[in-house]
Amino acid sequence: CVFWLLFPREGFTEKQKQQRMPPTALVVGQSVMKAFQHLSTQDLHTRRVEEAYRVVVECITAVDPAMRLYMFGSTAVYGVHEKGSDVDFVALSKTDVEDGKGEDAGTQVAKGLQAEFLGKLARVVRQKHLSWNVEEVRRTRVPVIRVKGGSSVDFDITVNRRNGVRNSALLRAYFEQDPPCRWLSMGVKRWSKRAGLNASVVGGSITSYGFNLMVVYYLLQRGALRFIEPHAIDVANVAPVPPYLPLEPPRNDGAELGEQVLDFLAFYMHEFDAARHVVSLSRPGITTKEQLNWTKNAEDLARMNGEKINYQWCIEDPYELNLNVGRNVTPLKRDFLRKHLEKARETALLTTT
Ligand code: ATP
Ligand code: MG
Ligand code: MG
């Protein structure tokens, strides 16, 4: 891809470094682009994970031939597969799919049945793939098995839950409105992992999914995207293996991306009122904590699997009832997030250090 060779590579000038001037949008954008340069030599096509899909289908079929397998998470959201990213799978029954706008059951009975299916599935995966590491995780909100497949991709498998497929399809529908916005999302995700903010690293508190909801909410507030009613997303209309959505280089040499990055940071530092407002894709405009009853009083009472629910940095899940995706953000982690948002301007989302 020739385009990648055309970028200036200097990044920050000596003068900028000495004067500690905040970098311009163009410098920020190009710095973020440079951090993703490795993608130019990678095959990002989603067909790279189709092999993993086939392997998992084989195992699922051995447990219950009527079950269907869906891929969600970042591969579905972006329509590309980044090397090293895990793949999220869910096994759905025919009725789960046909009732593609139905709510997922959150009862203990439902969780028990899911864990039972996953137990059988784990046994099959272990039998068929002796060298793989298969872990059954039962204590989470959603029962899941984690498979580390050696040289092939790692994946998570859940069962009978449509919400992951729906929220990924919703995020994707937003990014399809303006595909270059994926660069902002990918830049923010990379930064969140490196800064120790992402729940996938030790000490982190917000998942990649949470950061994606923040990115889309910011773009909606700016009028850069059109609101999509979450209820409109129907699993029956979603492809089990997400179609490839080619990733073109950012527009205007990265200037627009840089502006978006700086504006995203400014939005969450100075405009988003974390004390009163909620990041939400559930309705257009502003959602308040009061509206959802995510108050100090509720915070004092709420527990999930014995763990405290925080309402310090609120991100409403578009499909789960009364679920704060930012529930693990304690007051201390919220301050940590703010400190990093502030620093991210100078470091172009930690791409210069
Ligand atoms: P990565 O490339 O880092 O794996 P991802 O785009 O796959 O990023 P994840 O954070 O792994 O995003 O989320 C995958 C799915 O897990 C989401 O689509 C969502 O259904 C579920 N999920 C993740 N975080 C939460 C959360 N905090 N609360 C509820 N569901 C979540
Ligand atoms: Mg994932
Ligand atoms: Mg995962």
CSV table of C-alpha atoms and ligand atoms in Angstrom, one decimal:
chain,number,residue,atom,x,y,z
A,1,CYS,CA,0.0,0.0,0.0
A,2,VAL,CA,1.9,3.0,-1.4
A,3,PHE,CA,0.0,5.6,0.6
A,4,TRP,CA,1.8,4.6,3.8
A,5,LEU,CA,5.1,5.5,2.3
A,6,LEU,CA,4.1,9.0,1.7
A,7,PHE,CA,3.7,10.1,5.3
A,8,PRO,CA,6.3,12.5,6.7
A,9,ARG,CA,8.0,10.7,9.6
A,10,GLU,CA,9.5,13.5,11.6
A,11,GLY,CA,6.7,13.9,14.2
A,12,PHE,CA,7.6,16.5,16.7
A,13,THR,CA,10.2,19.2,15.8
A,14,GLU,CA,13.1,20.0,18.1
A,15,LYS,CA,11.6,23.4,18.6
A,16,GLN,CA,8.3,22.0,19.7
A,17,LYS,CA,10.0,19.6,22.1
A,18,GLN,CA,12.1,22.4,23.7
A,19,GLN,CA,9.3,24.9,24.0
A,20,ARG,CA,6.9,22.2,25.2
A,21,MET,CA,4.3,23.7,22.9
A,22,PRO,CA,1.3,21.5,22.5
A,23,PRO,CA,1.6,19.7,19.1
A,24,THR,CA,-0.7,20.8,16.3
A,25,ALA,CA,-3.5,18.6,15.1
A,26,LEU,CA,-1.5,17.6,12.0
A,27,VAL,CA,1.4,16.5,14.2
A,28,VAL,CA,-0.9,14.5,16.5
A,29,GLY,CA,-2.7,12.9,13.6
A,30,GLN,CA,0.5,11.9,11.9
A,31,SER,CA,1.9,10.5,15.1
A,32,VAL,CA,-1.1,8.4,15.6
A,33,MET,CA,-0.9,7.2,12.0
A,34,LYS,CA,2.7,6.3,12.5
A,35,ALA,CA,1.8,4.1,15.5
A,36,PHE,CA,-0.4,2.0,13.2
A,37,GLN,CA,2.2,1.8,10.4
A,38,HIS,CA,2.6,-1.9,11.0
A,39,LEU,CA,-1.0,-2.5,9.8
A,40,SER,CA,0.1,-1.5,6.3
A,41,THR,CA,2.0,-4.8,5.9
A,42,GLN,CA,-0.7,-6.9,7.6
A,43,ASP,CA,-3.5,-8.8,6.1
A,44,LEU,CA,-6.5,-7.2,7.9
A,45,HIS,CA,-9.1,-9.3,6.1
A,46,THR,CA,-11.6,-10.9,8.4
A,47,ARG,CA,-11.0,-14.2,6.5
A,48,ARG,CA,-8.0,-14.6,8.7
A,49,VAL,CA,-10.2,-15.6,11.5
A,50,GLU,CA,-12.5,-17.8,9.5
A,51,GLU,CA,-10.3,-20.8,10.2
A,52,ALA,CA,-10.8,-20.2,14.0
A,53,TYR,CA,-14.6,-19.9,13.2
A,54,ARG,CA,-14.6,-23.3,11.5
A,55,VAL,CA,-12.7,-24.9,14.3
A,56,VAL,CA,-15.2,-23.6,16.9
A,57,VAL,CA,-18.2,-24.5,14.8
A,58,GLU,CA,-16.9,-28.1,14.7
A,59,CYS,CA,-16.7,-28.2,18.5
A,60,ILE,CA,-20.1,-26.6,19.0
A,61,THR,CA,-21.7,-29.0,16.5
A,62,ALA,CA,-20.3,-31.9,18.5
A,63,VAL,CA,-22.2,-30.6,21.6
A,64,ASP,CA,-25.4,-29.5,19.8
A,65,PRO,CA,-25.7,-29.5,16.0
A,66,ALA,CA,-28.6,-27.1,16.1
A,67,MET,CA,-26.5,-24.2,17.6
A,68,ARG,CA,-25.2,-21.4,15.4
A,69,LEU,CA,-22.0,-19.5,15.9
A,70,TYR,CA,-21.6,-15.7,15.8
A,71,MET,CA,-18.5,-13.6,15.9
A,72,PHE,CA,-18.6,-10.3,17.7
A,73,GLY,CA,-16.2,-7.8,19.4
A,74,SER,CA,-13.5,-5.8,17.6
A,75,THR,CA,-13.5,-8.0,14.5
A,76,ALA,CA,-17.2,-7.3,14.0
A,77,VAL,CA,-17.0,-3.6,15.1
A,78,TYR,CA,-14.2,-2.7,12.8
A,79,GLY,CA,-14.7,-5.2,10.0
A,80,VAL,CA,-10.9,-5.9,10.2
A,81,HIS,CA,-8.9,-8.3,12.2
A,82,GLU,CA,-5.8,-6.9,13.9
A,83,LYS,CA,-3.1,-9.5,14.7
A,84,GLY,CA,-3.0,-10.3,18.4
A,85,SER,CA,-6.6,-9.3,19.0
A,86,ASP,CA,-8.7,-12.0,20.6
A,87,VAL,CA,-11.9,-13.1,18.9
A,88,ASP,CA,-15.3,-13.2,20.7
A,89,PHE,CA,-17.7,-15.9,19.8
A,90,VAL,CA,-21.2,-16.7,20.9
A,91,ALA,CA,-23.3,-19.9,20.3
A,92,LEU,CA,-26.9,-19.1,19.7
A,93,SER,CA,-29.9,-21.3,19.2
A,94,LYS,CA,-32.3,-21.0,16.3
A,95,THR,CA,-34.8,-19.2,18.5
A,96,ASP,CA,-32.2,-16.8,19.9
A,97,VAL,CA,-31.5,-15.7,16.3
A,98,GLU,CA,-35.2,-15.6,15.2
A,99,ASP,CA,-36.0,-13.5,18.2
A,100,GLY,CA,-33.1,-11.3,17.4
A,101,LYS,CA,-34.3,-8.3,19.3
A,102,GLY,CA,-35.2,-10.2,22.4
A,103,GLU,CA,-33.7,-9.4,25.8
A,104,ASP,CA,-31.1,-11.8,27.2
A,105,ALA,CA,-32.1,-13.6,30.4
A,106,GLY,CA,-29.9,-12.6,33.4
A,107,THR,CA,-31.3,-15.1,35.9
A,108,GLN,CA,-29.2,-17.6,37.9
A,109,VAL,CA,-31.1,-20.4,36.1
A,110,ALA,CA,-30.0,-19.0,32.7
A,111,LYS,CA,-26.5,-18.6,33.8
A,112,GLY,CA,-26.5,-22.2,35.1
A,113,LEU,CA,-27.7,-23.6,31.8
A,114,GLN,CA,-25.1,-21.5,29.9
A,115,ALA,CA,-22.3,-22.8,32.2
A,116,GLU,CA,-23.5,-26.4,31.7
A,117,PHE,CA,-23.3,-26.0,27.9
A,118,LEU,CA,-19.9,-24.4,28.1
A,119,GLY,CA,-18.7,-27.2,30.4
A,120,LYS,CA,-19.5,-29.7,27.6
A,121,LEU,CA,-18.0,-27.5,25.0
A,122,ALA,CA,-14.8,-27.1,27.0
A,123,ARG,CA,-14.5,-30.9,27.2
A,124,VAL,CA,-14.9,-31.2,23.4
A,125,VAL,CA,-12.3,-28.5,22.7
A,126,ARG,CA,-9.8,-30.1,25.1
A,127,GLN,CA,-10.4,-33.5,23.4
A,128,LYS,CA,-10.0,-32.2,19.9
A,129,HIS,CA,-7.1,-29.8,20.6
A,130,LEU,CA,-4.9,-31.3,23.2
A,131,SER,CA,-2.3,-28.6,23.4
A,132,TRP,CA,-4.8,-25.7,23.8
A,133,ASN,CA,-5.4,-24.0,27.1
A,134,VAL,CA,-9.1,-24.0,27.9
A,135,GLU,CA,-10.4,-22.1,30.9
A,136,GLU,CA,-14.0,-22.1,32.2
A,137,VAL,CA,-14.8,-18.8,33.8
A,138,ARG,CA,-17.9,-19.0,35.9
A,139,ARG,CA,-17.6,-16.2,38.4
A,140,THR,CA,-18.1,-13.4,35.9
A,141,ARG,CA,-21.4,-11.7,35.0
A,142,VAL,CA,-21.6,-13.8,31.9
A,143,PRO,CA,-20.2,-17.4,31.9
A,144,VAL,CA,-17.5,-17.8,29.3
A,145,ILE,CA,-14.7,-20.1,28.2
A,146,ARG,CA,-11.4,-18.7,27.3
A,147,VAL,CA,-9.3,-20.6,24.8
A,148,LYS,CA,-5.6,-19.9,24.2
A,149,GLY,CA,-5.0,-21.7,21.0
A,150,GLY,CA,-1.2,-21.6,20.8
A,151,SER,CA,-0.1,-20.2,17.5
A,152,SER,CA,-3.6,-19.6,16.3
A,153,VAL,CA,-5.9,-16.9,17.6
A,154,ASP,CA,-7.2,-16.8,21.2
A,155,PHE,CA,-10.9,-16.6,21.7
A,156,ASP,CA,-13.7,-16.3,24.2
A,157,ILE,CA,-16.9,-18.3,23.8
A,158,THR,CA,-20.3,-17.5,25.4
A,159,VAL,CA,-23.7,-19.0,24.8
A,160,ASN,CA,-27.3,-17.9,24.3
A,161,ARG,CA,-26.5,-14.2,24.7
A,162,ARG,CA,-27.4,-11.8,21.9
A,163,ASN,CA,-26.3,-8.6,23.5
A,164,GLY,CA,-22.7,-8.9,22.4
A,165,VAL,CA,-23.7,-9.4,18.8
A,166,ARG,CA,-26.1,-6.5,19.0
A,167,ASN,CA,-23.8,-4.0,20.6
A,168,SER,CA,-21.0,-4.9,18.2
A,169,ALA,CA,-23.4,-4.5,15.2
A,170,LEU,CA,-24.6,-1.1,16.7
A,171,LEU,CA,-21.0,0.1,17.0
A,172,ARG,CA,-20.3,-1.1,13.5
A,173,ALA,CA,-23.3,0.6,12.1
A,174,TYR,CA,-22.0,3.8,13.5
A,175,PHE,CA,-18.5,3.3,12.1
A,176,GLU,CA,-20.0,2.5,8.7
A,177,GLN,CA,-21.6,6.0,8.7
A,178,ASP,CA,-18.0,7.3,8.6
A,179,PRO,CA,-15.4,4.5,8.3
A,180,PRO,CA,-12.4,6.7,9.0
A,181,CYS,CA,-13.7,7.2,12.6
A,182,ARG,CA,-12.3,3.8,13.2
A,183,TRP,CA,-8.9,5.4,13.4
A,184,LEU,CA,-10.0,7.5,16.4
A,185,SER,CA,-11.4,4.4,18.1
A,186,MET,CA,-8.3,2.4,17.4
A,187,GLY,CA,-6.0,5.2,18.6
A,188,VAL,CA,-8.0,5.6,21.8
A,189,LYS,CA,-8.0,1.8,22.4
A,190,ARG,CA,-4.3,1.5,21.9
A,191,TRP,CA,-3.7,4.5,24.2
A,192,SER,CA,-6.0,3.0,26.9
A,193,LYS,CA,-4.1,-0.2,26.9
A,194,ARG,CA,-0.7,1.5,27.0
A,195,ALA,CA,-1.8,4.0,29.7
A,196,GLY,CA,-3.1,1.2,31.9
A,197,LEU,CA,-6.6,2.4,31.7
A,198,ASN,CA,-8.0,-0.5,29.7
A,199,ALA,CA,-9.6,-3.3,31.8
A,200,SER,CA,-7.5,-5.9,29.8
A,201,VAL,CA,-4.4,-4.7,31.6
A,202,VAL,CA,-3.6,-4.8,35.3
A,203,GLY,CA,-5.1,-1.8,37.2
A,204,GLY,CA,-7.3,-0.9,34.2
A,205,SER,CA,-11.0,-0.2,34.7
A,206,ILE,CA,-12.7,0.5,31.3
A,207,THR,CA,-13.0,-2.2,28.6
A,208,SER,CA,-12.3,-1.5,24.9
A,209,TYR,CA,-16.1,-1.8,24.5
A,210,GLY,CA,-16.5,1.1,27.1
A,211,PHE,CA,-14.0,3.2,25.2
A,212,ASN,CA,-15.9,2.6,22.0
A,213,LEU,CA,-19.1,3.7,23.6
A,214,MET,CA,-17.2,6.9,24.7
A,215,VAL,CA,-15.9,7.5,21.2
A,216,VAL,CA,-19.3,7.1,19.5
A,217,TYR,CA,-21.0,9.2,22.2
A,218,TYR,CA,-18.5,12.0,21.6
A,219,LEU,CA,-19.1,11.8,17.8
A,220,LEU,CA,-22.8,12.0,18.3
A,221,GLN,CA,-22.6,15.0,20.6
A,222,ARG,CA,-20.6,16.7,17.9
A,223,GLY,CA,-23.1,15.9,15.3
A,224,ALA,CA,-20.5,13.9,13.3
A,225,LEU,CA,-22.8,10.8,13.3
A,226,ARG,CA,-26.5,10.3,13.1
A,227,PHE,CA,-28.3,8.6,16.0
A,228,ILE,CA,-29.3,5.0,15.6
A,229,GLU,CA,-32.0,3.5,17.7
A,230,PRO,CA,-30.4,0.5,19.5
A,231,HIS,CA,-33.7,-1.4,19.4
A,232,ALA,CA,-33.5,-1.4,15.6
A,233,ILE,CA,-30.5,-3.8,15.7
A,234,ASP,CA,-31.7,-7.4,15.0
A,235,VAL,CA,-29.5,-10.4,15.3
A,236,ALA,CA,-31.6,-12.0,12.5
A,237,ASN,CA,-30.1,-9.4,10.2
A,238,VAL,CA,-26.5,-9.7,11.3
A,239,ALA,CA,-23.9,-11.9,9.4
A,240,PRO,CA,-22.4,-14.6,11.7
A,241,VAL,CA,-19.0,-13.8,10.3
A,242,PRO,CA,-18.6,-10.1,10.0
A,243,PRO,CA,-17.9,-8.8,6.5
A,244,TYR,CA,-14.6,-7.1,5.8
A,245,LEU,CA,-14.6,-3.3,5.8
A,246,PRO,CA,-11.3,-2.1,4.3
A,247,LEU,CA,-9.4,0.4,6.3
A,248,GLU,CA,-8.3,3.3,4.2
A,249,PRO,CA,-5.6,5.7,5.4
A,250,PRO,CA,-6.9,8.7,7.3
A,251,ARG,CA,-8.0,11.7,5.3
A,252,ASN,CA,-5.9,14.9,4.7
A,253,ASP,CA,-2.7,13.3,5.8
A,254,GLY,CA,-4.0,12.8,9.3
A,255,ALA,CA,-5.0,16.4,10.0
A,256,GLU,CA,-8.6,15.5,10.5
A,257,LEU,CA,-7.7,12.5,12.7
A,258,GLY,CA,-5.5,14.8,14.8
A,259,GLU,CA,-8.3,17.3,15.2
A,260,GLN,CA,-10.7,14.6,16.3
A,261,VAL,CA,-8.2,13.2,18.8
A,262,LEU,CA,-7.6,16.6,20.4
A,263,ASP,CA,-11.3,17.4,20.4
A,264,PHE,CA,-12.1,14.0,21.9
A,265,LEU,CA,-9.7,14.7,24.8
A,266,ALA,CA,-11.0,18.2,25.3
A,267,PHE,CA,-14.6,16.9,25.3
A,268,TYR,CA,-13.9,14.4,28.1
A,269,MET,CA,-11.7,16.8,30.1
A,270,HIS,CA,-13.8,19.9,30.0
A,271,GLU,CA,-17.3,19.3,28.5
A,272,PHE,CA,-18.6,16.0,29.6
A,273,ASP,CA,-20.0,16.5,33.1
A,274,ALA,CA,-19.1,13.2,34.8
A,275,ALA,CA,-20.7,14.3,38.0
A,276,ARG,CA,-24.2,14.6,36.4
A,277,HIS,CA,-24.2,13.0,33.0
A,278,VAL,CA,-24.0,9.5,31.5
A,279,VAL,CA,-22.2,8.4,28.3
A,280,SER,CA,-25.2,6.8,26.5
A,281,LEU,CA,-26.2,5.6,23.0
A,282,SER,CA,-29.7,4.7,24.3
A,283,ARG,CA,-31.3,8.0,23.4
A,284,PRO,CA,-30.2,11.1,21.5
A,285,GLY,CA,-29.0,14.1,23.5
A,286,ILE,CA,-28.1,14.1,27.2
A,287,THR,CA,-28.8,11.4,29.7
A,288,THR,CA,-28.4,12.2,33.4
A,289,LYS,CA,-27.5,10.0,36.3
A,290,GLU,CA,-30.7,11.1,38.0
A,291,GLN,CA,-32.7,9.7,35.1
A,292,LEU,CA,-31.2,6.3,35.5
A,293,ASN,CA,-31.2,6.5,39.3
A,294,TRP,CA,-27.4,6.0,39.2
A,295,THR,CA,-27.1,8.1,42.4
A,296,LYS,CA,-24.8,8.1,45.4
A,297,ASN,CA,-27.5,6.2,47.3
A,298,ALA,CA,-27.7,3.5,44.6
A,299,GLU,CA,-23.9,3.3,44.6
A,300,ASP,CA,-23.8,2.6,48.3
A,301,LEU,CA,-26.2,-0.3,47.9
A,302,ALA,CA,-25.3,-1.9,44.6
A,303,ARG,CA,-23.2,-5.0,44.3
A,304,MET,CA,-22.5,-7.4,41.5
A,305,ASN,CA,-20.9,-10.7,42.2
A,306,GLY,CA,-19.9,-9.2,45.6
A,307,GLU,CA,-18.1,-6.3,43.9
A,308,LYS,CA,-19.0,-2.7,44.3
A,309,ILE,CA,-20.7,-0.8,41.4
A,310,ASN,CA,-19.4,2.7,41.0
A,311,TYR,CA,-21.3,5.5,39.4
A,312,GLN,CA,-18.3,7.9,39.1
A,313,TRP,CA,-17.8,7.5,35.3
A,314,CYS,CA,-21.1,6.3,33.8
A,315,ILE,CA,-21.5,4.5,30.5
A,316,GLU,CA,-24.9,3.1,29.9
A,317,ASP,CA,-25.0,-0.3,28.1
A,318,PRO,CA,-27.4,0.1,25.2
A,319,TYR,CA,-28.9,-3.4,25.7
A,320,GLU,CA,-28.3,-4.6,29.3
A,321,LEU,CA,-30.8,-3.3,31.7
A,322,ASN,CA,-29.3,-1.0,34.4
A,323,LEU,CA,-25.7,-1.8,33.6
A,324,ASN,CA,-22.9,0.7,33.9
A,325,VAL,CA,-20.1,-0.3,31.6
A,326,GLY,CA,-17.9,2.0,33.7
A,327,ARG,CA,-18.9,0.3,36.9
A,328,ASN,CA,-15.2,-0.4,37.9
A,329,VAL,CA,-14.2,3.2,37.7
A,330,THR,CA,-13.6,4.2,41.4
A,331,PRO,CA,-13.0,7.8,42.3
A,332,LEU,CA,-9.2,7.1,42.2
A,333,LYS,CA,-9.5,5.5,38.7
A,334,ARG,CA,-11.5,8.5,37.5
A,335,ASP,CA,-8.8,10.8,38.6
A,336,PHE,CA,-6.2,8.6,36.9
A,337,LEU,CA,-8.3,8.7,33.7
A,338,ARG,CA,-8.4,12.5,33.9
A,339,LYS,CA,-4.7,12.7,34.4
A,340,HIS,CA,-4.1,10.6,31.3
A,341,LEU,CA,-6.6,12.5,29.2
A,342,GLU,CA,-4.6,15.6,30.1
A,343,LYS,CA,-1.2,14.0,29.2
A,344,ALA,CA,-2.5,12.5,26.0
A,345,ARG,CA,-2.6,15.8,24.3
A,346,GLU,CA,1.1,16.3,24.5
A,347,THR,CA,2.0,12.6,23.8
A,348,ALA,CA,-0.5,12.3,20.9
A,349,LEU,CA,-2.2,9.4,22.7
A,350,LEU,CA,1.1,8.0,23.8
A,351,THR,CA,2.4,7.6,20.3
A,352,THR,CA,5.5,9.7,20.7
A,353,THR,CA,7.0,8.0,23.7
B,1,ATP,P1,-10.3,-5.9,22.1
B,1,ATP,O1,-9.7,-5.7,20.8
B,1,ATP,O2,-9.5,-5.1,23.2
B,1,ATP,O3,-10.6,-7.3,22.5
B,1,ATP,P2,-13.2,-5.5,21.7
B,1,ATP,O4,-13.7,-4.5,20.7
B,1,ATP,O5,-13.3,-6.9,21.3
B,1,ATP,O6,-11.7,-5.1,22.1
B,1,ATP,P3,-14.1,-6.0,24.3
B,1,ATP,O7,-13.9,-5.0,25.4
B,1,ATP,O8,-13.3,-7.2,24.3
B,1,ATP,O9,-14.0,-5.2,23.0
B,1,ATP,O10,-15.7,-6.4,24.4
B,1,ATP,C1,-16.2,-7.5,23.6
B,1,ATP,C2,-17.7,-7.7,24.1
B,1,ATP,O11,-17.7,-7.9,25.5
B,1,ATP,C3,-18.5,-6.4,23.9
B,1,ATP,O12,-19.1,-6.4,22.6
B,1,ATP,C4,-19.5,-6.5,25.1
B,1,ATP,O13,-20.6,-7.3,24.7
B,1,ATP,C5,-18.8,-7.3,26.1
B,1,ATP,N1,-18.3,-6.3,27.2
B,1,ATP,C6,-17.0,-5.8,27.2
B,1,ATP,N2,-16.9,-5.0,28.3
B,1,ATP,C7,-18.1,-5.0,28.9
B,1,ATP,C8,-18.6,-4.3,30.1
B,1,ATP,N3,-17.8,-3.5,30.9
B,1,ATP,N4,-19.9,-4.5,30.5
B,1,ATP,C9,-20.6,-5.3,29.7
B,1,ATP,N5,-20.2,-6.0,28.6
B,1,ATP,C10,-19.0,-5.8,28.2
B,2,MG,MG,-12.4,-8.6,22.1
B,3,MG,MG,-12.8,-11.0,24.4
